[in-house]
Short mmCIF file of C-alpha atoms and ligand atoms in Angstrom, two decimals:
data_model
loop_
_atom_site.label_atom_id
_atom_site.label_comp_id
_atom_site.label_asym_id
_atom_site.label_seq_id
_atom_site.Cartn_x
_atom_site.Cartn_y
_atom_site.Cartn_z
CA UNK A 1 -17.22 32.13 73.91
CA UNK A 2 -15.71 35.38 72.65
CA UNK A 3 -12.50 35.39 70.59
CA UNK A 4 -10.98 37.52 73.26
CA UNK A 5 -11.40 35.04 76.08
CA UNK A 6 -10.44 32.22 73.79
CA UNK A 7 -7.07 33.70 72.92
CA UNK A 8 -6.32 35.36 76.23
CA UNK A 9 -6.65 32.10 78.12
CA UNK A 10 -3.30 30.55 78.87
CA UNK A 11 -4.85 27.85 81.04
CA UNK A 12 -6.08 24.66 79.43
CA UNK A 13 -9.37 25.24 81.20
CA UNK A 14 -10.37 27.77 78.56
CA UNK A 15 -10.00 25.24 75.78
CA UNK A 16 -11.11 22.20 77.70
CA UNK A 17 -14.27 20.58 76.48
CA UNK A 18 -15.62 17.07 76.55
CA UNK A 19 -14.00 16.01 73.28
CA UNK A 20 -10.48 17.30 73.99
CA UNK A 21 -10.42 15.89 77.52
CA UNK A 22 -11.80 12.53 76.43
CA UNK A 23 -9.11 12.33 73.72
CA UNK A 24 -6.35 13.12 76.23
CA UNK A 25 -7.85 10.64 78.68
CA UNK A 26 -7.87 7.82 76.17
CA UNK A 27 -4.18 8.27 75.41
CA UNK A 28 -3.15 7.24 78.95
CA UNK A 29 -5.97 6.37 81.36
CA UNK A 30 -7.12 2.75 81.66
CA UNK A 31 -10.59 2.79 83.21
CA UNK A 32 -11.99 0.38 85.81
CA UNK A 33 -14.62 -2.21 84.97
CA UNK A 34 -14.46 -1.17 81.30
CA UNK A 35 -13.75 -2.72 77.91
CA UNK A 36 -11.71 0.23 76.68
CA UNK A 37 -12.75 -0.50 73.09
CA UNK A 38 -16.27 0.64 74.03
CA UNK A 39 -14.90 4.16 74.34
CA UNK A 40 -14.44 4.31 70.56
CA UNK A 41 -18.21 4.62 70.35
CA UNK A 42 -18.92 6.33 73.65
CA UNK A 43 -16.04 8.38 75.07
CA UNK A 44 -15.72 8.85 78.84
CA UNK A 45 -17.52 11.94 80.12
CA UNK A 46 -15.18 14.46 81.76
CA UNK A 47 -16.84 15.88 84.86
CA UNK A 48 -15.97 19.47 85.67
CA UNK A 49 -17.83 19.76 88.96
CA UNK A 50 -20.55 18.38 91.15
CA UNK A 51 -23.24 20.00 93.29
CA UNK A 52 -25.82 18.01 95.24
CA UNK A 53 -27.16 15.18 93.10
CA UNK A 54 -25.83 16.83 89.94
CA UNK A 55 -22.65 16.30 87.94
CA UNK A 56 -21.69 18.78 85.22
CA UNK A 57 -19.42 18.04 82.27
CA UNK A 58 -17.15 20.39 80.29
CA UNK A 59 -19.78 21.02 77.64
CA UNK A 60 -22.21 22.21 80.29
CA UNK A 61 -24.42 19.08 80.33
CA UNK A 62 -25.78 18.06 83.72
CA UNK A 63 -26.44 14.53 84.98
CA UNK A 64 -28.47 13.49 88.00
CA UNK A 65 -26.24 10.96 89.78
CA UNK A 66 -28.89 8.28 90.39
CA UNK A 67 -26.28 5.69 91.38
CA UNK A 68 -24.44 7.87 93.92
CA UNK A 69 -21.17 7.36 92.00
CA UNK A 70 -20.95 3.63 92.62
CA UNK A 71 -23.00 3.84 95.84
CA UNK A 72 -20.50 6.03 97.68
CA UNK A 73 -22.20 9.43 97.85
CA UNK A 74 -24.71 10.11 100.62
CA UNK A 75 -25.15 13.86 100.97
CA UNK A 76 -24.43 15.19 97.52
CA UNK A 77 -21.35 16.17 95.57
CA UNK A 78 -19.27 19.06 96.93
CA UNK A 79 -21.20 18.97 100.17
CA UNK A 80 -20.32 22.16 102.07
CA UNK A 81 -19.96 20.53 105.50
CA UNK A 82 -17.83 17.60 104.36
CA UNK A 83 -15.68 19.76 102.06
CA UNK A 84 -14.97 22.19 104.89
CA UNK A 85 -14.00 19.36 107.25
CA UNK A 86 -11.60 17.85 104.72
CA UNK A 87 -10.07 21.25 103.93
CA UNK A 88 -9.55 22.02 107.62
CA UNK A 89 -7.95 18.63 108.20
CA UNK A 90 -5.68 19.09 105.16
CA UNK A 91 -4.34 22.28 106.68
CA UNK A 92 -3.56 20.50 109.97
CA UNK A 93 -2.43 16.94 109.36
CA UNK A 94 -2.78 15.20 106.01
CA UNK A 95 -1.45 11.80 107.03
CA UNK A 96 0.56 9.89 109.57
CA UNK A 97 1.06 6.16 109.73
CA UNK A 98 -1.26 4.47 112.19
CA UNK A 99 1.36 2.06 113.57
CA UNK A 100 3.00 3.53 116.65
CA UNK A 101 1.09 6.78 116.09
CA UNK A 102 -2.49 7.86 116.23
CA UNK A 103 -4.55 10.98 115.59
CA UNK A 104 -7.76 12.51 116.80
CA UNK A 105 -9.88 11.88 113.69
CA UNK A 106 -9.17 8.11 113.85
CA UNK A 107 -9.89 8.04 117.59
CA UNK A 108 -13.13 10.03 117.34
CA UNK A 109 -14.32 8.01 114.37
CA UNK A 110 -13.72 4.72 116.20
CA UNK A 111 -15.58 6.08 119.23
CA UNK A 112 -18.54 7.13 117.10
CA UNK A 113 -18.69 4.00 114.95
CA UNK A 114 -18.59 1.66 117.96
CA UNK A 115 -21.40 3.72 119.55
CA UNK A 116 -23.52 3.57 116.36
CA UNK A 117 -22.93 -0.06 115.36
CA UNK A 118 -24.85 -3.05 116.73
CA UNK A 119 -24.01 -3.71 120.39
CA UNK A 120 -20.79 -5.61 121.06
CA UNK A 121 -18.76 -4.22 118.16
CA UNK A 122 -16.17 -2.38 120.22
CA UNK A 123 -13.01 -2.54 118.08
CA UNK A 124 -12.22 -0.80 114.78
CA UNK A 125 -9.54 -1.95 112.35
CA UNK A 126 -9.08 0.58 109.54
CA UNK A 127 -8.21 -0.15 105.91
CA UNK A 128 -8.51 1.83 102.69
CA UNK A 129 -11.08 0.18 100.41
CA UNK A 130 -14.02 -2.14 100.65
CA UNK A 131 -12.05 -5.04 99.22
CA UNK A 132 -9.26 -4.45 101.73
CA UNK A 133 -11.83 -4.57 104.56
CA UNK A 134 -13.02 -7.96 103.28
CA UNK A 135 -9.43 -9.24 103.20
CA UNK A 136 -9.00 -8.02 106.78
CA UNK A 137 -12.17 -9.77 107.98
CA UNK A 138 -11.27 -13.05 106.23
CA UNK A 139 -7.70 -13.04 107.56
CA UNK A 140 -8.80 -12.02 111.05
CA UNK A 141 -11.40 -14.78 111.24
CA UNK A 142 -8.95 -17.45 110.06
CA UNK A 143 -6.26 -16.10 112.38
CA UNK A 144 -8.68 -16.01 115.34
CA UNK A 145 -9.29 -19.75 115.04
CA UNK A 146 -5.56 -20.37 114.61
CA UNK A 147 -4.82 -18.39 117.79
CA UNK A 148 -7.53 -20.40 119.57
CA UNK A 149 -5.85 -23.65 118.54
CA UNK A 150 -8.32 -24.55 115.78
CA UNK A 151 -6.09 -24.36 112.72
CA UNK A 152 -8.49 -26.59 110.77
CA UNK A 153 -11.07 -23.81 110.58
CA UNK A 154 -9.78 -22.13 107.46
CA UNK A 155 -12.57 -22.17 104.89
CA UNK A 156 -15.30 -19.67 104.10
CA UNK A 157 -18.93 -20.07 103.17
CA UNK A 158 -20.68 -17.52 100.96
CA UNK A 159 -24.01 -17.00 99.21
CA UNK A 160 -24.53 -17.49 95.50
CA UNK A 161 -24.69 -14.21 93.57
CA UNK A 162 -22.77 -12.40 96.32
CA UNK A 163 -20.19 -9.68 95.72
CA UNK A 164 -17.42 -8.65 98.08
CA UNK A 165 -14.83 -6.86 95.93
CA UNK A 166 -12.08 -7.50 93.42
CA UNK A 167 -8.92 -8.45 95.31
CA UNK A 168 -8.27 -12.19 95.22
CA UNK A 169 -9.61 -13.06 98.68
CA UNK A 170 -12.69 -10.88 98.21
CA UNK A 171 -13.22 -12.23 94.69
CA UNK A 172 -12.99 -15.78 96.08
CA UNK A 173 -16.00 -15.27 98.36
CA UNK A 174 -17.91 -13.49 95.58
CA UNK A 175 -20.06 -15.30 93.06
CA UNK A 176 -20.79 -12.91 90.19
CA UNK A 177 -19.41 -14.77 87.14
CA UNK A 178 -18.70 -11.59 85.16
CA UNK A 179 -15.98 -10.59 87.62
CA UNK A 180 -14.97 -13.97 88.93
CA UNK A 181 -14.84 -16.53 86.15
CA UNK A 182 -11.60 -15.41 84.47
CA UNK A 183 -9.66 -15.54 87.72
CA UNK A 184 -11.11 -18.80 89.00
CA UNK A 185 -7.71 -20.59 88.88
CA UNK A 186 -6.29 -18.02 91.31
CA UNK A 187 -9.08 -18.17 93.89
CA UNK A 188 -9.56 -19.85 97.28
CA UNK A 189 -11.94 -22.80 97.31
CA UNK A 190 -15.12 -21.49 98.91
CA UNK A 191 -18.36 -23.26 99.83
CA UNK A 192 -21.35 -21.60 98.17
CA UNK A 193 -24.95 -21.87 99.34
CA UNK A 194 -27.98 -20.70 97.29
CA UNK A 195 -28.94 -17.11 98.02
CA UNK A 196 -32.27 -16.40 99.76
CA UNK A 197 -32.88 -13.92 96.89
CA UNK A 198 -36.60 -13.11 96.84
CA UNK A 199 -36.72 -12.82 93.08
CA UNK A 200 -36.45 -16.62 93.14
CA UNK A 201 -39.31 -17.19 95.58
CA UNK A 202 -42.23 -19.40 94.62
CA UNK A 203 -45.48 -17.79 93.44
CA UNK A 204 -47.53 -16.69 96.44
CA UNK A 205 -44.63 -17.15 98.86
CA UNK A 206 -43.78 -14.24 101.17
CA UNK A 207 -40.24 -12.90 101.51
CA UNK A 208 -40.05 -14.35 105.03
CA UNK A 209 -41.37 -17.76 103.99
CA UNK A 210 -38.83 -17.86 101.21
CA UNK A 211 -36.06 -16.90 103.66
CA UNK A 212 -37.06 -19.69 106.02
CA UNK A 213 -37.22 -22.28 103.24
CA UNK A 214 -33.89 -21.14 101.73
CA UNK A 215 -32.27 -21.42 105.10
CA UNK A 216 -32.43 -25.22 104.98
CA UNK A 217 -29.50 -25.16 102.51
CA UNK A 218 -27.46 -22.97 104.84
CA UNK A 219 -28.26 -25.11 107.87
CA UNK A 220 -27.24 -28.26 106.01
CA UNK A 221 -23.96 -26.71 104.79
CA UNK A 222 -23.11 -25.49 108.29
CA UNK A 223 -23.84 -28.89 109.78
CA UNK A 224 -21.64 -30.57 107.22
CA UNK A 225 -18.71 -28.11 107.17
CA UNK A 226 -18.64 -26.35 110.57
CA UNK A 227 -15.44 -28.12 111.61
CA UNK A 228 -13.50 -26.64 108.68
CA UNK A 229 -15.29 -23.28 108.51
CA UNK A 230 -13.86 -20.02 109.81
CA UNK A 231 -16.74 -17.79 108.75
CA UNK A 232 -19.87 -17.23 106.71
CA UNK A 233 -19.89 -13.99 104.73
CA UNK A 234 -23.03 -12.25 103.46
CA UNK A 235 -24.25 -8.91 102.15
CA UNK A 236 -27.10 -8.17 104.58
CA UNK A 237 -30.52 -7.68 102.89
CA UNK A 238 -29.37 -6.57 99.41
CA UNK A 239 -26.93 -8.28 97.03
CA UNK A 240 -26.05 -5.10 95.25
CA UNK A 241 -23.56 -5.93 92.48
CA UNK A 242 -25.47 -9.17 91.91
CA UNK A 243 -28.38 -7.10 90.53
CA UNK A 244 -29.89 -5.50 93.67
CA UNK A 245 -31.37 -8.84 94.70
CA UNK A 246 -33.08 -8.57 98.10
CA UNK A 247 -34.03 -10.87 100.95
CA UNK A 248 -35.89 -10.90 104.21
CA UNK A 249 -34.17 -9.99 107.53
CA UNK A 250 -35.41 -13.30 108.95
CA UNK A 251 -32.58 -15.02 107.06
CA UNK A 252 -30.00 -13.00 108.99
CA UNK A 253 -31.64 -13.89 112.30
CA UNK A 254 -31.59 -17.60 111.44
CA UNK A 255 -28.00 -17.28 110.24
CA UNK A 256 -26.80 -15.56 113.42
CA UNK A 257 -28.36 -18.31 115.51
CA UNK A 258 -26.91 -21.10 113.34
CA UNK A 259 -23.41 -19.57 113.30
CA UNK A 260 -23.53 -19.48 117.12
CA UNK A 261 -24.70 -23.08 117.34
CA UNK A 262 -22.01 -24.29 114.93
CA UNK A 263 -19.13 -22.14 116.19
CA UNK A 264 -18.60 -20.20 112.95
CA UNK A 265 -18.05 -16.45 112.55
CA UNK A 266 -20.54 -14.26 110.73
CA UNK A 267 -19.07 -11.52 108.51
CA UNK A 268 -21.57 -8.82 107.51
CA UNK A 269 -20.42 -6.95 104.41
CA UNK A 270 -22.32 -3.66 104.72
CA UNK A 271 -19.90 -1.86 102.42
CA UNK A 272 -22.77 -0.96 100.06
CA UNK A 273 -25.82 -1.18 102.34
CA UNK A 274 -24.47 0.57 105.44
CA UNK A 275 -25.25 4.16 106.42
CA UNK A 276 -28.95 4.18 105.80
CA UNK A 277 -29.31 2.69 102.32
CA UNK A 278 -31.75 0.00 103.47
CA UNK A 279 -33.76 2.34 105.70
CA UNK A 280 -31.90 1.69 108.96
CA UNK A 281 -28.39 2.92 109.75
CA UNK A 282 -27.09 -0.63 109.29
CA UNK A 283 -29.00 -3.44 107.57
CA UNK A 284 -28.20 -5.85 110.44
CA UNK A 285 -30.42 -3.73 112.71
CA UNK A 286 -33.49 -4.97 110.83
CA UNK A 287 -32.66 -8.50 112.01
CA UNK A 288 -31.56 -7.27 115.42
CA UNK A 289 -28.25 -9.11 115.16
CA UNK A 290 -24.60 -8.35 115.83
CA UNK A 291 -22.20 -9.93 113.34
CA UNK A 292 -18.70 -10.99 114.46
CA UNK A 293 -17.25 -8.70 111.81
CA UNK A 294 -18.94 -5.67 110.24
CA UNK A 295 -17.26 -4.32 107.09
CA UNK A 296 -17.93 -0.70 106.14
CA UNK A 297 -16.68 1.57 103.35
CA UNK A 298 -18.33 3.44 100.42
CA UNK A 299 -20.78 5.79 102.25
CA UNK A 300 -18.49 5.89 105.30
CA UNK A 301 -16.83 9.07 104.01
CA UNK A 302 -19.97 10.39 102.35
CA UNK A 303 -18.37 9.46 99.01
CA UNK A 304 -15.35 11.71 99.49
CA UNK A 305 -12.30 9.56 100.13
CA UNK A 306 -11.30 5.91 100.24
CA UNK A 307 -11.57 4.50 103.74
CA UNK A 308 -12.88 1.28 105.19
CA UNK A 309 -13.19 -0.24 108.60
CA UNK A 310 -13.81 -3.66 110.09
CA UNK A 311 -15.60 -3.63 113.42
CA UNK A 312 -15.36 -6.61 115.74
CA UNK A 313 -15.78 -7.41 119.44
CA UNK A 314 -13.76 -8.22 122.52
CA UNK A 315 -13.69 -11.98 121.95
CA UNK A 316 -11.90 -11.58 118.62
CA UNK A 317 -9.69 -8.78 119.88
CA UNK A 318 -8.75 -10.86 122.93
CA UNK A 319 -7.61 -13.80 120.81
CA UNK A 320 -4.83 -11.62 119.36
CA UNK A 321 -3.86 -9.84 122.58
CA UNK A 322 -0.78 -11.41 124.17
CA UNK A 323 2.92 -10.94 124.91
CA UNK A 324 4.74 -10.21 121.63
CA UNK A 325 6.73 -13.45 121.86
CA UNK A 326 3.54 -15.48 121.56
CA UNK A 327 3.29 -14.25 117.94
CA UNK A 328 -0.44 -13.73 117.89
CA UNK A 329 -0.60 -10.17 116.57
CA UNK A 330 -2.57 -9.22 113.47
CA UNK A 331 0.30 -7.93 111.33
CA UNK A 332 -1.82 -6.55 108.50
CA UNK A 333 -1.53 -2.99 107.24
CA UNK A 334 -2.03 -0.63 104.32
CA UNK A 335 0.05 2.51 103.86
CA UNK A 336 -2.96 4.82 104.10
CA UNK A 337 -4.75 2.93 106.88
CA UNK A 338 -6.90 5.36 108.88
CA UNK A 339 -5.91 8.38 106.78
CA UNK A 340 -6.83 11.59 108.68
CA UNK A 341 -8.44 13.32 105.68
CA UNK A 342 -10.68 10.33 105.08
CA UNK A 343 -11.50 10.10 108.81
CA UNK A 344 -12.39 13.81 108.80
CA UNK A 345 -14.77 13.24 105.87
CA UNK A 346 -16.32 10.31 107.76
CA UNK A 347 -16.73 12.38 110.93
CA UNK A 348 -18.44 15.17 108.98
CA UNK A 349 -20.72 12.54 107.39
CA UNK A 350 -21.66 11.09 110.80
CA UNK A 351 -22.20 14.62 112.04
CA UNK A 352 -24.88 15.11 109.37
CA UNK A 353 -26.60 11.93 110.55
CA UNK A 354 -26.37 13.18 114.14
CA UNK A 355 -27.77 16.66 113.49
CA UNK A 356 -30.36 16.07 110.77
CA UNK A 357 -33.32 13.64 110.64
CA UNK A 358 -31.74 11.79 107.70
CA UNK A 359 -33.39 8.38 108.09
CA UNK A 360 -36.79 9.96 108.69
CA UNK A 361 -36.46 12.14 105.58
CA UNK A 362 -35.33 9.10 103.61
CA UNK A 363 -38.53 7.25 104.55
CA UNK A 364 -40.55 9.92 102.77
CA UNK A 365 -38.15 9.95 99.79
CA UNK A 366 -38.27 6.15 99.56
CA UNK A 367 -42.08 6.21 99.61
CA UNK A 368 -42.02 8.74 96.77
CA UNK A 369 -39.62 6.52 94.82
CA UNK A 370 -42.02 3.61 95.31
CA UNK A 371 -45.00 5.64 94.11
CA UNK A 372 -43.16 6.91 91.02
CA UNK A 373 -41.95 3.41 90.11
CA UNK A 374 -45.25 1.60 90.78
CA UNK A 375 -46.65 1.90 87.23
CA UNK A 376 -43.56 0.12 85.87
CA UNK A 377 -44.59 -3.13 87.56
CA UNK A 378 -47.24 -3.60 84.86
CA UNK A 379 -44.78 -3.20 81.98
CA UNK A 380 -44.83 -6.28 79.70
CA UNK A 381 -41.05 -6.70 80.07
CA UNK A 382 -40.74 -5.99 83.79
CA UNK A 383 -40.65 -9.10 85.98
CA UNK A 384 -40.35 -7.27 89.27
CA UNK A 385 -40.02 -3.84 90.84
CA UNK A 386 -38.44 -4.25 94.28
CA UNK A 387 -37.23 -1.87 96.90
CA UNK A 388 -35.35 -1.84 100.16
CA UNK A 389 -35.13 1.64 101.65
CA UNK A 390 -33.33 3.97 99.24
CA UNK A 391 -32.52 1.17 96.79
CA UNK A 392 -35.08 0.57 94.04
CA UNK A 393 -34.58 -1.96 91.25
CA UNK A 394 -36.50 -2.82 88.08
CA UNK A 395 -35.86 -6.30 86.69
CA UNK A 396 -36.36 -6.35 82.92
CA UNK A 397 -36.83 -9.65 81.08
CA UNK A 398 -37.39 -10.86 77.54
CA UNK A 399 -40.32 -12.99 78.61
CA UNK A 400 -42.38 -12.08 81.64
CA UNK A 401 -43.99 -15.53 81.90
CA UNK A 402 -40.75 -17.54 81.99
CA UNK A 403 -38.63 -14.67 83.31
CA UNK A 404 -36.07 -15.47 80.63
CA UNK A 405 -33.59 -12.58 80.48
CA UNK A 406 -32.40 -10.95 77.29
CA UNK A 407 -29.14 -12.42 75.97
CA UNK A 408 -26.24 -10.40 77.45
CA UNK A 409 -24.73 -10.05 73.97
CA UNK A 410 -27.52 -7.65 73.06
CA UNK A 411 -26.21 -5.18 75.64
CA UNK A 412 -29.59 -3.66 76.27
CA UNK A 413 -28.39 -2.10 79.51
CA UNK A 414 -25.95 -0.02 77.48
CA UNK A 415 -28.85 1.34 75.42
CA UNK A 416 -30.57 2.34 78.64
CA UNK A 417 -27.37 3.93 79.95
CA UNK A 418 -26.95 6.02 76.80
CA UNK A 419 -30.58 7.09 76.75
CA UNK A 420 -30.46 8.15 80.39
CA UNK A 421 -27.31 10.22 79.80
CA UNK A 422 -29.00 11.98 76.88
CA UNK A 423 -31.87 12.77 79.25
CA UNK A 424 -29.54 14.08 81.97
CA UNK A 425 -29.60 11.13 84.36
CA UNK A 426 -26.74 8.81 85.27
CA UNK A 427 -28.18 5.28 85.48
CA UNK A 428 -25.83 2.33 85.13
CA UNK A 429 -27.86 -0.88 84.78
CA UNK A 430 -26.54 -4.18 86.12
CA UNK A 431 -27.38 -6.55 83.27
CA UNK A 432 -31.16 -6.41 82.92
CA UNK A 433 -31.61 -4.58 86.21
CA UNK A 434 -32.22 -0.84 86.03
CA UNK A 435 -31.85 0.57 89.52
CA UNK A 436 -31.75 3.82 91.46
CA UNK A 437 -29.66 4.39 94.60
CA UNK A 438 -29.54 8.19 94.77
CA UNK A 439 -27.82 10.52 97.25
CA UNK A 440 -30.09 11.38 100.20
CA UNK A 441 -30.21 15.06 99.19
CA UNK A 442 -32.40 14.23 96.20
CA UNK A 443 -35.67 16.21 96.06
CA UNK A 444 -39.14 14.81 95.25
CA UNK A 445 -39.02 16.61 91.87
CA UNK A 446 -35.64 15.05 91.12
CA UNK A 447 -37.03 11.63 92.07
CA UNK A 448 -39.81 12.19 89.51
CA UNK A 449 -37.23 13.02 86.83
CA UNK A 450 -35.04 10.05 87.82
CA UNK A 451 -37.84 7.49 87.72
CA UNK A 452 -39.46 9.05 84.67
CA UNK A 453 -36.19 8.54 82.82
CA UNK A 454 -35.78 5.06 84.34
CA UNK A 455 -39.20 4.24 82.85
CA UNK A 456 -38.07 5.48 79.43
CA UNK A 457 -34.96 3.33 79.86
CA UNK A 458 -37.12 0.27 80.45
CA UNK A 459 -38.83 0.98 77.11
CA UNK A 460 -35.47 1.54 75.40
CA UNK A 461 -33.92 -1.59 76.87
CA UNK A 462 -36.93 -3.73 75.95
CA UNK A 463 -37.63 -2.37 72.47
CA UNK A 464 -37.24 -5.03 69.74
C1 PLP B 1 -18.19 -2.21 96.44
C2 PLP B 1 -18.28 -3.39 97.32
C3 PLP B 1 -17.12 -4.01 97.82
C4 PLP B 1 -15.73 -3.61 97.41
O1 PLP B 1 -15.40 -2.31 97.79
P1 PLP B 1 -14.24 -1.54 96.98
O2 PLP B 1 -14.06 -0.28 97.73
O3 PLP B 1 -14.77 -1.34 95.59
O4 PLP B 1 -13.04 -2.42 97.01
C5 PLP B 1 -17.29 -5.05 98.70
N1 PLP B 1 -18.51 -5.48 99.07
C6 PLP B 1 -19.64 -4.90 98.62
C7 PLP B 1 -20.96 -5.41 99.09
C8 PLP B 1 -19.56 -3.86 97.71
O5 PLP B 1 -20.68 -3.33 97.20
#
């Protein structure tokens, strides 16, 4: 940079670099999901801009966003179509409360989501984050049974190793100790059933056989608790925060049938897996089921703005529909419920799905990911390479024979994270699981870079 520019610049932008911004950040910003002390060794990276799968920092380094910025981004950063839609909406109507008022983006989005979702999901209740959508689904299910005169149905059943968000209700139905354990005294008592997680299947057992065998636990729990249960909640096909653990669609089919037989709602949390991540638009499609509640967020706005929605059907809607004096209404709200800017981003995202062969293109990209990752399966510290659509995970272990993981205190994932950053790829391992869930605009060459670096990260994470 020339002296001239340096001194002429009145704007901070001319002086801004990674170090100065990180220092300013650390004076006031408290980061999510972070031990802030870690930033003494590894300061946060200030991102100046994004384009496609790439993020660029203030020192000019570029990072391939292999985790879609916490699984939100579908069609790249600064996507021209979505940006234009948000800008146009911002110049027209930025926000209006959704009680007593409505707006075209919320109406059109509800029309399009109900048309796209599994048959029977005809009603959309908007919220503003994934966790908020889970709270809505839990409250709505409980309240449905109350309105139907079954006040005793007030408990929830969840899978081990599940994740549904961080607010207290959502955390209650989650089972990842890292997030949950500290707050245990504050949480609802939930019934937990072992996950059909295929990583835990017996040698020689197929994913479907394992699903069928695991289902015995679910069937027994439903039989025992149906009278006090409002709903079962699951992440269809992939338990993402729990380490990208996957299971066969057969489990969902058995679960739908059992929930019907026992009179219990089924809540499908597709906040992470919706919008094509598993290969189909919604993961539930692979089991050909309709849940009673479908929770969506993350990719809903293409990764642009916070928005979530709970879809449900006429039976649930009808249980709340009555003269005001009957006091059956669902009086839940968030200030930014159904925000027009977020709805505009979601509409632009759905428009890309409608006008481009996204899922078909993804099949080819997913096959390329599989091919690039295949050699890693033979690594002496890799217990499993698994994939579901555009989600690919590599499970590293200390001992391949016993599958004993490395002690968490060694923080080997952090080594991998740092190595990947140095190589220009943003990977953020979940414990011993190094995974890729890239935006759908990734190219085959970028997939080769991403998985090449993921392979180096396996070596880094597993070095003595
Ligand atoms: C991320 C996530 C949530 C929570 O969404 P937030 O927007 O972070 O509150 C809930 N369920 C699943 C499956 C998720 O991956």
